[in-house]
Amino acid sequence: MYPPKPESTYPPATATGVPVSSADQYYAPSGPAAFQVYSQAPGPWSTGLCECFDDCSNCLITCFCPCITFGQIAEIVDKGSTSCGASGALYALIMWVTGCGCLYSCFYRSKLRAQYSLQESPCNDCLVHCCCETCALCQEYRELKRRGFDMVIDSDN
């Protein structure tokens, strides 16, 4: 059930914690050869779901063209592996063909929550996006902005 005890020289006495298997678990030495796993409990969102008017310009953009806000969120959540334009265009295509862009965007809400250890509130991610798509996108945008991300679209890319 427990892994074998490591040699007494490992980990070094200065170790403070190293990620283990997921973003919310860490081990920290409690003695020269013992390890403990700590799980970081999910925290609250920085703003509520219906606080869209905290950022009126984003609220208007998201109401009239949600693909822009979604593209910005997706680029950051994917850590730059997808571009804002490509993600926004795919969202717009899914929305145009199926009318259910929320089925695509809810997965990004789940990824965002996992990356920043946020609570699944007020309900399931897909339900939030299916019932309140605009509010959900605005909340995710505000969360990233408050975490220090530059939400300005750069035309040089």
Short mmCIF file of C-alpha atoms in Angstrom, two decimals:
data_model
loop_
_atom_site.label_atom_id
_atom_site.label_comp_id
_atom_site.label_asym_id
_atom_site.label_seq_id
_atom_site.Cartn_x
_atom_site.Cartn_y
_atom_site.Cartn_z
CA MET A 1 0.00 0.00 0.00
CA TYR A 2 2.85 2.42 0.78
CA PRO A 3 5.90 2.83 -1.44
CA PRO A 4 9.23 1.72 -0.01
CA LYS A 5 10.99 4.32 2.12
CA PRO A 6 13.55 6.34 0.16
CA GLU A 7 17.16 6.59 1.22
CA SER A 8 17.80 8.92 4.13
CA THR A 9 19.71 11.40 1.90
CA TYR A 10 16.65 12.07 -0.26
CA PRO A 11 14.90 14.53 -0.38
CA PRO A 12 17.28 17.32 0.53
CA ALA A 13 16.45 19.10 3.78
CA THR A 14 15.69 22.32 1.85
CA ALA A 15 12.83 20.85 -0.23
CA THR A 16 9.53 22.64 0.40
CA GLY A 17 7.17 20.80 -1.93
CA VAL A 18 7.18 19.29 -5.37
CA PRO A 19 4.16 18.69 -7.63
CA VAL A 20 2.87 15.12 -7.66
CA SER A 21 0.67 13.74 -10.47
CA SER A 22 -1.82 16.62 -10.58
CA ALA A 23 -1.95 20.36 -10.18
CA ASP A 24 -3.50 20.26 -6.72
CA GLN A 25 -1.34 17.69 -4.90
CA TYR A 26 2.09 18.22 -3.39
CA TYR A 27 4.40 16.23 -1.19
CA ALA A 28 6.41 17.90 1.47
CA PRO A 29 9.02 16.29 3.67
CA SER A 30 8.04 16.00 7.32
CA GLY A 31 11.27 14.31 8.28
CA PRO A 32 14.43 13.10 6.65
CA ALA A 33 12.77 10.17 4.90
CA ALA A 34 8.99 10.60 5.22
CA PHE A 35 6.55 12.14 2.73
CA GLN A 36 3.01 13.43 3.05
CA VAL A 37 0.60 14.31 0.26
CA TYR A 38 -1.44 17.48 0.63
CA SER A 39 -4.44 18.28 -1.55
CA GLN A 40 -5.30 21.90 -2.19
CA ALA A 41 -9.04 22.45 -1.68
CA PRO A 42 -10.84 24.28 -4.50
CA GLY A 43 -11.24 27.98 -3.83
CA PRO A 44 -13.94 30.45 -4.83
CA TRP A 45 -14.08 32.41 -8.08
CA SER A 46 -12.88 36.01 -7.75
CA THR A 47 -16.26 37.29 -8.98
CA GLY A 48 -19.76 35.85 -9.13
CA LEU A 49 -21.42 34.41 -12.20
CA CYS A 50 -23.86 37.33 -12.58
CA GLU A 51 -21.37 40.16 -12.00
CA CYS A 52 -21.02 40.79 -15.73
CA PHE A 53 -21.22 44.56 -15.39
CA ASP A 54 -18.00 44.64 -13.36
CA ASP A 55 -16.39 44.86 -16.81
CA CYS A 56 -18.95 46.54 -19.09
CA SER A 57 -16.80 46.51 -22.23
CA ASN A 58 -16.23 42.76 -21.99
CA CYS A 59 -19.92 42.24 -21.21
CA LEU A 60 -20.92 44.01 -24.43
CA ILE A 61 -18.33 42.20 -26.55
CA THR A 62 -19.41 38.84 -25.10
CA CYS A 63 -23.11 39.57 -25.69
CA PHE A 64 -22.65 40.47 -29.34
CA CYS A 65 -19.66 38.30 -30.28
CA PRO A 66 -18.93 35.58 -27.69
CA CYS A 67 -16.37 33.97 -30.00
CA ILE A 68 -13.92 36.81 -29.20
CA THR A 69 -14.11 36.30 -25.44
CA PHE A 70 -14.01 32.53 -25.84
CA GLY A 71 -10.92 32.77 -28.05
CA GLN A 72 -9.10 34.88 -25.46
CA ILE A 73 -9.97 32.43 -22.67
CA ALA A 74 -9.03 29.35 -24.73
CA GLU A 75 -5.63 30.77 -25.72
CA ILE A 76 -4.71 31.38 -22.07
CA VAL A 77 -6.15 28.10 -20.76
CA ASP A 78 -4.29 26.20 -23.49
CA LYS A 79 -1.13 28.11 -22.51
CA GLY A 80 -0.66 29.50 -26.01
CA SER A 81 -0.85 26.17 -27.85
CA THR A 82 -3.94 27.43 -29.69
CA SER A 83 -4.45 30.97 -30.94
CA CYS A 84 -7.26 33.28 -29.94
CA GLY A 85 -8.39 33.50 -33.57
CA ALA A 86 -8.43 29.76 -34.21
CA SER A 87 -10.29 28.98 -30.99
CA GLY A 88 -12.76 31.79 -31.57
CA ALA A 89 -13.37 30.69 -35.16
CA LEU A 90 -13.96 27.08 -34.10
CA TYR A 91 -16.38 28.26 -31.41
CA ALA A 92 -18.24 30.41 -33.99
CA LEU A 93 -18.39 27.49 -36.43
CA ILE A 94 -19.77 25.12 -33.78
CA MET A 95 -22.27 27.79 -32.73
CA TRP A 96 -23.33 28.42 -36.32
CA VAL A 97 -23.64 24.72 -37.30
CA THR A 98 -25.14 23.28 -34.10
CA GLY A 99 -26.29 26.28 -32.09
CA CYS A 100 -24.56 24.72 -29.08
CA GLY A 101 -21.26 26.49 -28.60
CA CYS A 102 -21.83 25.92 -24.90
CA LEU A 103 -20.97 22.23 -25.33
CA TYR A 104 -17.49 23.26 -26.49
CA SER A 105 -16.93 26.13 -24.08
CA CYS A 106 -17.93 24.16 -20.97
CA PHE A 107 -14.82 22.00 -21.39
CA TYR A 108 -12.65 25.10 -21.18
CA ARG A 109 -14.39 26.12 -17.96
CA SER A 110 -13.46 22.70 -16.55
CA LYS A 111 -9.83 23.13 -17.68
CA LEU A 112 -9.68 26.62 -16.16
CA ARG A 113 -11.08 25.35 -12.85
CA ALA A 114 -8.56 22.51 -12.77
CA GLN A 115 -5.61 24.81 -13.52
CA TYR A 116 -6.51 27.32 -10.81
CA SER A 117 -8.24 25.02 -8.33
CA LEU A 118 -11.61 26.77 -8.50
CA GLN A 119 -14.90 25.49 -7.16
CA GLU A 120 -17.47 24.03 -9.53
CA SER A 121 -20.11 26.60 -8.74
CA PRO A 122 -22.92 27.47 -8.83
CA CYS A 123 -23.46 24.09 -10.53
CA ASN A 124 -21.93 21.70 -13.10
CA ASP A 125 -19.72 23.42 -15.73
CA CYS A 126 -21.79 22.31 -18.72
CA LEU A 127 -25.02 23.36 -17.02
CA VAL A 128 -23.55 26.79 -16.25
CA HIS A 129 -22.56 27.24 -19.91
CA CYS A 130 -25.81 25.86 -21.34
CA CYS A 131 -28.00 28.09 -19.13
CA CYS A 132 -25.80 31.20 -18.79
CA GLU A 133 -23.25 31.09 -21.63
CA THR A 134 -22.60 34.84 -21.72
CA CYS A 135 -22.31 35.15 -17.93
CA ALA A 136 -19.99 32.12 -17.76
CA LEU A 137 -17.65 33.50 -20.43
CA CYS A 138 -17.59 36.91 -18.71
CA GLN A 139 -16.81 35.29 -15.35
CA GLU A 140 -13.94 33.27 -16.83
CA TYR A 141 -12.59 36.40 -18.57
CA ARG A 142 -12.69 38.38 -15.31
CA GLU A 143 -11.01 35.53 -13.42
CA LEU A 144 -8.08 35.45 -15.82
CA LYS A 145 -7.84 39.25 -15.88
CA ARG A 146 -7.74 39.38 -12.06
CA ARG A 147 -5.03 36.73 -12.05
CA GLY A 148 -2.83 39.13 -14.01
CA PHE A 149 -3.28 37.97 -17.62
CA ASP A 150 -3.20 40.60 -20.33
CA MET A 151 -6.58 40.23 -22.01
CA VAL A 152 -5.83 42.64 -24.88
CA ILE A 153 -5.91 41.04 -28.30
CA ASP A 154 -2.50 41.45 -29.93
CA SER A 155 -2.71 42.02 -33.69
CA ASP A 156 0.99 41.15 -34.16
CA ASN A 157 0.38 37.41 -33.71
#
